[in-house]
Amino acid sequence: MSRKLFGTDGVRGEANSGNMTAEMALKLGAAAGRYFRQDDSRGHRVVIGKDTRLSGYMFENALTAGLTSTGMNVLLLGPVPTPAVGYLTRSMRADMGIMISASHNPAKDNGIKFFGPDGFKLSDEAETEIEAMLDTDIRLARPENIGRAKRIDDGLGRYVEYAKTTFPKLRKPDLKVVVDCANGAAYRAAPAVLWELGCEVIPVGVSPDGRNINDGCGSTHVSTCAEAVVAHGADLGISLDGDADRVMIIDETGHVADGDQIMALFAKRWAESGQLSGGALVATVMSNLGLERFLEAEGLRLERTKVGDRYVVERMREGGFNLGGEQSGHIVMTDYATTGDGLMAGLQFLAAMVETGLRASDLVRQFETVPQMLKNVRYQAGQEPLSADNVAKAILDAETRLNGQGRLLIRKSGTEPLIRVMAECEDEGLLEATVDSIVAAVEAETA
């Protein structure tokens, strides 16, 4: 069956409209509860975390009602990073974990992500089964088996202590670090971890009010962190997104390293130390061609997947790889975490600085990127611009022009109503003309 509710990263949309309503969250909680509680035995539990969006309260309560109605006991973590939910689901022996977050999206949006008992995000197949249950009469628990809900006060502390253990046993990182928490889920955890490890911490984006998550800060607005690094004379900047599962690194000059550069550094270092499994890095079709060339020169492979950190993780688990991620800053290190963890990736970069004695600027540029251009075109519900004949013709013409000189990728976003048009080419004039021709065709269909 085709999926209408779940995208590439759970369910996501504008709060109080479309699929992102309290009513839908209630049904979804009941469906997920019954999916994981196949029998009527007691003791089943689910952990729920959230970021700092105002709508998080509404979805937290609705999900709790649905889950407890099927006999699941709910442990409420409050605001914690997405990777903390993955970690705590497994460490607290929960049947599943749920994160309420729309990641890097603006505050008006929200989302619901599911984790299995192993701490990994659910497969497409599992999400499809849960979605199918929404159209059925979900079997509720008998009155005496209705679940309980309670707040867990030490969930954040457990994650903070675990995150610290992923930093190698080196001398203290006596460095000045700016950490931008995007007014999101890591606003308490990230500064605490860095300070307790020994850093002088300059916190940015740590005053959430329910409406300012990702607003002019975080990994999608890296200039805020970069400006703070330069202004404070910091050694490093770590810029997280709203749920802290992705990161951008900023050197002492204000230069930004994206996920591709960070993964290149980690892959090289891990290969040299024998830590890299399978001789490969897993990344998506969006990663720069320069990364692929860099890895080949190091005797390593790049395994590409479709866009979405869930697909990166699936390929990692299938192939026995332990390092992967996305250009957007999801860095997945399965030796430490079950999903992308921006804070832990920042700690690994910090460790590289301490071990080598090099400045951040000596580490952030591992390879020369092939010129790449990405443009987004927004479309309305019900529109299918990629099915239009003139768009198909524009894509075919672009592929013909780029043949042998670069590559082209056009896709729907899995988290927003956007058509993403991306191309790579050494000839920047051809690159721009190629992307603009497709964008114009798509815009003509969405006008």
PDB file of N, CA, C and O in Angstrom, residues 173-227:
ATOM      1  N   PRO A 173      39.683  19.180  26.640  1.00  0.00           N
ATOM      2  CA  PRO A 173      39.673  20.107  25.503  1.00  0.00           C
ATOM      3  C   PRO A 173      39.574  21.555  25.985  1.00  0.00           C
ATOM      4  O   PRO A 173      38.477  22.148  26.005  1.00  0.00           O
ATOM      5  N   ASP A 174      40.710  22.110  26.410  1.00  0.00           N
ATOM      6  CA  ASP A 174      40.747  23.458  26.973  1.00  0.00           C
ATOM      7  C   ASP A 174      40.616  24.476  25.848  1.00  0.00           C
ATOM      8  O   ASP A 174      41.555  25.209  25.516  1.00  0.00           O
ATOM      9  N   LEU A 175      39.437  24.509  25.236  1.00  0.00           N
ATOM     10  CA  LEU A 175      39.188  25.345  24.070  1.00  0.00           C
ATOM     11  C   LEU A 175      37.907  26.142  24.274  1.00  0.00           C
ATOM     12  O   LEU A 175      37.017  25.741  25.028  1.00  0.00           O
ATOM     13  N   LYS A 176      37.834  27.257  23.576  1.00  0.00           N
ATOM     14  CA  LYS A 176      36.625  28.083  23.631  1.00  0.00           C
ATOM     15  C   LYS A 176      35.705  27.660  22.491  1.00  0.00           C
ATOM     16  O   LYS A 176      36.091  27.702  21.321  1.00  0.00           O
ATOM     17  N   VAL A 177      34.498  27.243  22.845  1.00  0.00           N
ATOM     18  CA  VAL A 177      33.567  26.692  21.862  1.00  0.00           C
ATOM     19  C   VAL A 177      32.235  27.440  21.908  1.00  0.00           C
ATOM     20  O   VAL A 177      31.635  27.589  22.972  1.00  0.00           O
ATOM     21  N   VAL A 178      31.794  27.896  20.737  1.00  0.00           N
ATOM     22  CA  VAL A 178      30.437  28.430  20.603  1.00  0.00           C
ATOM     23  C   VAL A 178      29.528  27.278  20.215  1.00  0.00           C
ATOM     24  O   VAL A 178      29.827  26.529  19.284  1.00  0.00           O
ATOM     25  N   VAL A 179      28.430  27.097  20.925  1.00  0.00           N
ATOM     26  CA  VAL A 179      27.460  26.070  20.542  1.00  0.00           C
ATOM     27  C   VAL A 179      26.103  26.736  20.353  1.00  0.00           C
ATOM     28  O   VAL A 179      25.584  27.399  21.250  1.00  0.00           O
ATOM     29  N   ASP A 180      25.582  26.616  19.131  1.00  0.00           N
ATOM     30  CA  ASP A 180      24.286  27.189  18.784  1.00  0.00           C
ATOM     31  C   ASP A 180      23.253  26.067  18.827  1.00  0.00           C
ATOM     32  O   ASP A 180      23.301  25.129  18.024  1.00  0.00           O
ATOM     33  N   CYS A 181      22.330  26.155  19.754  1.00  0.00           N
ATOM     34  CA  CYS A 181      21.348  25.087  19.969  1.00  0.00           C
ATOM     35  C   CYS A 181      20.018  25.351  19.278  1.00  0.00           C
ATOM     36  O   CYS A 181      19.047  24.621  19.501  1.00  0.00           O
ATOM     37  N   ALA A 182      19.950  26.400  18.450  1.00  0.00           N
ATOM     38  CA  ALA A 182      18.770  26.677  17.619  1.00  0.00           C
ATOM     39  C   ALA A 182      17.501  26.917  18.443  1.00  0.00           C
ATOM     40  O   ALA A 182      16.397  26.768  17.929  1.00  0.00           O
ATOM     41  N   ASN A 183      17.656  27.294  19.723  1.00  0.00           N
ATOM     42  CA  ASN A 183      16.500  27.421  20.621  1.00  0.00           C
ATOM     43  C   ASN A 183      15.665  26.145  20.597  1.00  0.00           C
ATOM     44  O   ASN A 183      14.432  26.178  20.680  1.00  0.00           O
ATOM     45  N   GLY A 184      16.363  25.023  20.488  1.00  0.00           N
ATOM     46  CA  GLY A 184      15.685  23.752  20.312  1.00  0.00           C
ATOM     47  C   GLY A 184      15.982  22.741  21.394  1.00  0.00           C
ATOM     48  O   GLY A 184      16.319  23.077  22.545  1.00  0.00           O
ATOM     49  N   ALA A 185      15.924  21.479  21.020  1.00  0.00           N
ATOM     50  CA  ALA A 185      15.924  20.374  21.968  1.00  0.00           C
ATOM     51  C   ALA A 185      17.212  20.227  22.769  1.00  0.00           C
ATOM     52  O   ALA A 185      17.200  19.641  23.852  1.00  0.00           O
ATOM     53  N   ALA A 186      18.337  20.716  22.240  1.00  0.00           N
ATOM     54  CA  ALA A 186      19.626  20.537  22.926  1.00  0.00           C
ATOM     55  C   ALA A 186      20.036  21.750  23.752  1.00  0.00           C
ATOM     56  O   ALA A 186      21.188  21.842  24.183  1.00  0.00           O
ATOM     57  N   TYR A 187      19.101  22.655  24.022  1.00  0.00           N
ATOM     58  CA  TYR A 187      19.486  23.914  24.657  1.00  0.00           C
ATOM     59  C   TYR A 187      20.068  23.727  26.057  1.00  0.00           C
ATOM     60  O   TYR A 187      20.822  24.575  26.550  1.00  0.00           O
ATOM     61  N   ARG A 188      19.745  22.616  26.697  1.00  0.00           N
ATOM     62  CA  ARG A 188      20.356  22.323  28.002  1.00  0.00           C
ATOM     63  C   ARG A 188      21.489  21.303  27.879  1.00  0.00           C
ATOM     64  O   ARG A 188      22.531  21.437  28.513  1.00  0.00           O
ATOM     65  N   ALA A 189      21.291  20.291  27.053  1.00  0.00           N
ATOM     66  CA  ALA A 189      22.250  19.183  26.985  1.00  0.00           C
ATOM     67  C   ALA A 189      23.598  19.585  26.396  1.00  0.00           C
ATOM     68  O   ALA A 189      24.650  19.254  26.957  1.00  0.00           O
ATOM     69  N   ALA A 190      23.581  20.274  25.270  1.00  0.00           N
ATOM     70  CA  ALA A 190      24.846  20.547  24.565  1.00  0.00           C
ATOM     71  C   ALA A 190      25.800  21.430  25.381  1.00  0.00           C
ATOM     72  O   ALA A 190      26.978  21.087  25.529  1.00  0.00           O
ATOM     73  N   PRO A 191      25.340  22.571  25.917  1.00  0.00           N
ATOM     74  CA  PRO A 191      26.268  23.374  26.727  1.00  0.00           C
ATOM     75  C   PRO A 191      26.787  22.607  27.939  1.00  0.00           C
ATOM     76  O   PRO A 191      27.959  22.740  28.316  1.00  0.00           O
ATOM     77  N   ALA A 192      25.926  21.783  28.561  1.00  0.00           N
ATOM     78  CA  ALA A 192      26.345  21.030  29.747  1.00  0.00           C
ATOM     79  C   ALA A 192      27.452  20.034  29.407  1.00  0.00           C
ATOM     80  O   ALA A 192      28.456  19.930  30.118  1.00  0.00           O
ATOM     81  N   VAL A 193      27.279  19.294  28.320  1.00  0.00           N
ATOM     82  CA  VAL A 193      28.281  18.300  27.933  1.00  0.00           C
ATOM     83  C   VAL A 193      29.622  18.963  27.652  1.00  0.00           C
ATOM     84  O   VAL A 193      30.682  18.518  28.140  1.00  0.00           O
ATOM     85  N   LEU A 194      29.616  20.026  26.877  1.00  0.00           N
ATOM     86  CA  LEU A 194      30.868  20.691  26.509  1.00  0.00           C
ATOM     87  C   LEU A 194      31.560  21.292  27.722  1.00  0.00           C
ATOM     88  O   LEU A 194      32.783  21.183  27.877  1.00  0.00           O
ATOM     89  N   TRP A 195      30.784  21.907  28.611  1.00  0.00           N
ATOM     90  CA  TRP A 195      31.395  22.523  29.795  1.00  0.00           C
ATOM     91  C   TRP A 195      31.966  21.447  30.725  1.00  0.00           C
ATOM     92  O   TRP A 195      33.078  21.592  31.244  1.00  0.00           O
ATOM     93  N   GLU A 196      31.231  20.381  30.922  1.00  0.00           N
ATOM     94  CA  GLU A 196      31.702  19.336  31.828  1.00  0.00           C
ATOM     95  C   GLU A 196      32.934  18.607  31.290  1.00  0.00           C
ATOM     96  O   GLU A 196      33.714  18.055  32.059  1.00  0.00           O
ATOM     97  N   LEU A 197      33.112  18.630  29.975  1.00  0.00           N
ATOM     98  CA  LEU A 197      34.321  18.029  29.392  1.00  0.00           C
ATOM     99  C   LEU A 197      35.537  18.944  29.520  1.00  0.00           C
ATOM    100  O   LEU A 197      36.665  18.494  29.343  1.00  0.00           O
ATOM    101  N   GLY A 198      35.308  20.232  29.819  1.00  0.00           N
ATOM    102  CA  GLY A 198      36.437  21.129  30.042  1.00  0.00           C
ATOM    103  C   GLY A 198      36.490  22.351  29.157  1.00  0.00           C
ATOM    104  O   GLY A 198      37.425  23.152  29.250  1.00  0.00           O
ATOM    105  N   CYS A 199      35.519  22.539  28.284  1.00  0.00           N
ATOM    106  CA  CYS A 199      35.533  23.676  27.368  1.00  0.00           C
ATOM    107  C   CYS A 199      35.031  24.951  28.037  1.00  0.00           C
ATOM    108  O   CYS A 199      34.262  24.900  29.001  1.00  0.00           O
ATOM    109  N   GLU A 200      35.485  26.078  27.509  1.00  0.00           N
ATOM    110  CA  GLU A 200      34.840  27.355  27.811  1.00  0.00           C
ATOM    111  C   GLU A 200      33.717  27.494  26.802  1.00  0.00           C
ATOM    112  O   GLU A 200      33.957  27.494  25.598  1.00  0.00           O
ATOM    113  N   VAL A 201      32.495  27.585  27.270  1.00  0.00           N
ATOM    114  CA  VAL A 201      31.336  27.493  26.384  1.00  0.00           C
ATOM    115  C   VAL A 201      30.670  28.854  26.208  1.00  0.00           C
ATOM    116  O   VAL A 201      30.370  29.547  27.181  1.00  0.00           O
ATOM    117  N   ILE A 202      30.436  29.204  24.943  1.00  0.00           N
ATOM    118  CA  ILE A 202      29.636  30.381  24.601  1.00  0.00           C
ATOM    119  C   ILE A 202      28.324  29.861  24.023  1.00  0.00           C
ATOM    120  O   ILE A 202      28.264  29.441  22.869  1.00  0.00           O
ATOM    121  N   PRO A 203      27.247  29.832  24.811  1.00  0.00           N
ATOM    122  CA  PRO A 203      25.975  29.280  24.314  1.00  0.00           C
ATOM    123  C   PRO A 203      25.193  30.306  23.493  1.00  0.00           C
ATOM    124  O   PRO A 203      25.107  31.483  23.851  1.00  0.00           O
ATOM    125  N   VAL A 204      24.633  29.849  22.395  1.00  0.00           N
ATOM    126  CA  VAL A 204      23.786  30.665  21.517  1.00  0.00           C
ATOM    127  C   VAL A 204      22.514  29.875  21.256  1.00  0.00           C
ATOM    128  O   VAL A 204      22.542  28.650  21.172  1.00  0.00           O
ATOM    129  N   GLY A 205      21.406  30.555  21.115  1.00  0.00           N
ATOM    130  CA  GLY A 205      20.148  29.859  20.823  1.00  0.00           C
ATOM    131  C   GLY A 205      19.718  28.950  21.958  1.00  0.00           C
ATOM    132  O   GLY A 205      19.320  27.811  21.721  1.00  0.00           O
ATOM    133  N   VAL A 206      19.791  29.444  23.184  1.00  0.00           N
ATOM    134  CA  VAL A 206      19.429  28.635  24.347  1.00  0.00           C
ATOM    135  C   VAL A 206      18.316  29.293  25.160  1.00  0.00           C
ATOM    136  O   VAL A 206      18.206  29.090  26.360  1.00  0.00           O
ATOM    137  N   SER A 207      17.470  30.082  24.481  1.00  0.00           N
ATOM    138  CA  SER A 207      16.352  30.740  25.165  1.00  0.00           C
ATOM    139  C   SER A 207      15.048  30.453  24.441  1.00  0.00           C
ATOM    140  O   SER A 207      14.394  31.347  23.887  1.00  0.00           O
ATOM    141  N   PRO A 208      14.631  29.191  24.397  1.00  0.00           N
ATOM    142  CA  PRO A 208      13.417  28.846  23.660  1.00  0.00           C
ATOM    143  C   PRO A 208      12.171  29.435  24.299  1.00  0.00           C
ATOM    144  O   PRO A 208      12.059  29.480  25.520  1.00  0.00           O
ATOM    145  N   ASP A 209      11.248  29.895  23.452  1.00  0.00           N
ATOM    146  CA  ASP A 209       9.971  30.402  23.970  1.00  0.00           C
ATOM    147  C   ASP A 209       8.782  29.707  23.300  1.00  0.00           C
ATOM    148  O   ASP A 209       7.650  30.164  23.420  1.00  0.00           O
ATOM    149  N   GLY A 210       9.058  28.608  22.606  1.00  0.00           N
ATOM    150  CA  GLY A 210       7.992  27.877  21.920  1.00  0.00           C
ATOM    151  C   GLY A 210       7.797  28.299  20.482  1.00  0.00           C
ATOM    152  O   GLY A 210       7.229  27.559  19.682  1.00  0.00           O
ATOM    153  N   ARG A 211       8.274  29.513  20.150  1.00  0.00           N
ATOM    154  CA  ARG A 211       8.043  30.054  18.810  1.00  0.00           C
ATOM    155  C   ARG A 211       9.331  30.384  18.056  1.00  0.00           C
ATOM    156  O   ARG A 211       9.273  30.723  16.869  1.00  0.00           O
ATOM    157  N   ASN A 212      10.476  30.323  18.729  1.00  0.00           N
ATOM    158  CA  ASN A 212      11.712  30.803  18.094  1.00  0.00           C
ATOM    159  C   ASN A 212      12.687  29.699  17.705  1.00  0.00           C
ATOM    160  O   ASN A 212      13.842  29.968  17.399  1.00  0.00           O
ATOM    161  N   ILE A 213      12.248  28.456  17.708  1.00  0.00           N
ATOM    162  CA  ILE A 213      13.123  27.365  17.306  1.00  0.00           C
ATOM    163  C   ILE A 213      13.527  27.545  15.837  1.00  0.00           C
ATOM    164  O   ILE A 213      12.700  27.865  14.989  1.00  0.00           O
ATOM    165  N   ASN A 214      14.805  27.416  15.554  1.00  0.00           N
ATOM    166  CA  ASN A 214      15.382  27.558  14.207  1.00  0.00           C
ATOM    167  C   ASN A 214      15.209  28.951  13.621  1.00  0.00           C
ATOM    168  O   ASN A 214      15.471  29.157  12.427  1.00  0.00           O
ATOM    169  N   ASP A 215      14.783  29.895  14.409  1.00  0.00           N
ATOM    170  CA  ASP A 215      14.499  31.243  13.901  1.00  0.00           C
ATOM    171  C   ASP A 215      15.777  32.086  13.898  1.00  0.00           C
ATOM    172  O   ASP A 215      16.180  32.625  14.928  1.00  0.00           O
ATOM    173  N   GLY A 216      16.418  32.168  12.753  1.00  0.00           N
ATOM    174  CA  GLY A 216      17.647  32.953  12.631  1.00  0.00           C
ATOM    175  C   GLY A 216      18.817  32.350  13.371  1.00  0.00           C
ATOM    176  O   GLY A 216      19.786  33.044  13.676  1.00  0.00           O
ATOM    177  N   CYS A 217      18.766  31.075  13.666  1.00  0.00           N
ATOM    178  CA  CYS A 217      19.852  30.416  14.393  1.00  0.00           C
ATOM    179  C   CYS A 217      19.877  28.940  14.010  1.00  0.00           C
ATOM    180  O   CYS A 217      19.019  28.456  13.280  1.00  0.00           O
ATOM    181  N   GLY A 218      20.887  28.226  14.506  1.00  0.00           N
ATOM    182  CA  GLY A 218      20.988  26.806  14.236  1.00  0.00           C
ATOM    183  C   GLY A 218      21.640  26.485  12.908  1.00  0.00           C
ATOM    184  O   GLY A 218      22.119  27.375  12.191  1.00  0.00           O
ATOM    185  N   SER A 219      21.646  25.205  12.562  1.00  0.00           N
ATOM    186  CA  SER A 219      22.418  24.733  11.416  1.00  0.00           C
ATOM    187  C   SER A 219      21.888  25.211  10.071  1.00  0.00           C
ATOM    188  O   SER A 219      22.586  25.114   9.060  1.00  0.00           O
ATOM    189  N   THR A 220      20.646  25.708  10.027  1.00  0.00           N
ATOM    190  CA  THR A 220      20.132  26.258   8.778  1.00  0.00           C
ATOM    191  C   THR A 220      20.347  27.769   8.688  1.00  0.00           C
ATOM    192  O   THR A 220      20.012  28.381   7.674  1.00  0.00           O
ATOM    193  N   HIS A 221      20.896  28.353   9.726  1.00  0.00           N
ATOM    194  CA  HIS A 221      21.244  29.782   9.746  1.00  0.00           C
ATOM    195  C   HIS A 221      22.624  29.916  10.404  1.00  0.00           C
ATOM    196  O   HIS A 221      22.767  30.519  11.474  1.00  0.00           O
ATOM    197  N   VAL A 222      23.632  29.348   9.751  1.00  0.00           N
ATOM    198  CA  VAL A 222      24.945  29.216  10.389  1.00  0.00           C
ATOM    199  C   VAL A 222      25.656  30.550  10.595  1.00  0.00           C
ATOM    200  O   VAL A 222      26.619  30.614  11.363  1.00  0.00           O
ATOM    201  N   SER A 223      25.188  31.605   9.942  1.00  0.00           N
ATOM    202  CA  SER A 223      25.860  32.902  10.115  1.00  0.00           C
ATOM    203  C   SER A 223      25.808  33.360  11.568  1.00  0.00           C
ATOM    204  O   SER A 223      26.740  34.025  12.043  1.00  0.00           O
ATOM    205  N   THR A 224      24.760  33.003  12.296  1.00  0.00           N
ATOM    206  CA  THR A 224      24.653  33.399  13.711  1.00  0.00           C
ATOM    207  C   THR A 224      25.790  32.803  14.516  1.00  0.00           C
ATOM    208  O   THR A 224      26.454  33.496  15.300  1.00  0.00           O
ATOM    209  N   CYS A 225      26.040  31.517  14.338  1.00  0.00           N
ATOM    210  CA  CYS A 225      27.132  30.854  15.056  1.00  0.00           C
ATOM    211  C   CYS A 225      28.485  31.361  14.571  1.00  0.00           C
ATOM    212  O   CYS A 225      29.390  31.607  15.371  1.00  0.00           O
ATOM    213  N   ALA A 226      28.624  31.537  13.257  1.00  0.00           N
ATOM    214  CA  ALA A 226      29.897  32.001  12.691  1.00  0.00           C
ATOM    215  C   ALA A 226      30.260  33.381  13.224  1.00  0.00           C
ATOM    216  O   ALA A 226      31.425  33.646  13.573  1.00  0.00           O
ATOM    217  N   GLU A 227      29.273  34.258  13.299  1.00  0.00           N
ATOM    218  CA  GLU A 227      29.526  35.607  13.818  1.00  0.00           C
ATOM    219  C   GLU A 227      29.937  35.561  15.290  1.00  0.00           C
ATOM    220  O   GLU A 227      30.817  36.316  15.725  1.00  0.00           O
TER     221      GLU A 227
END
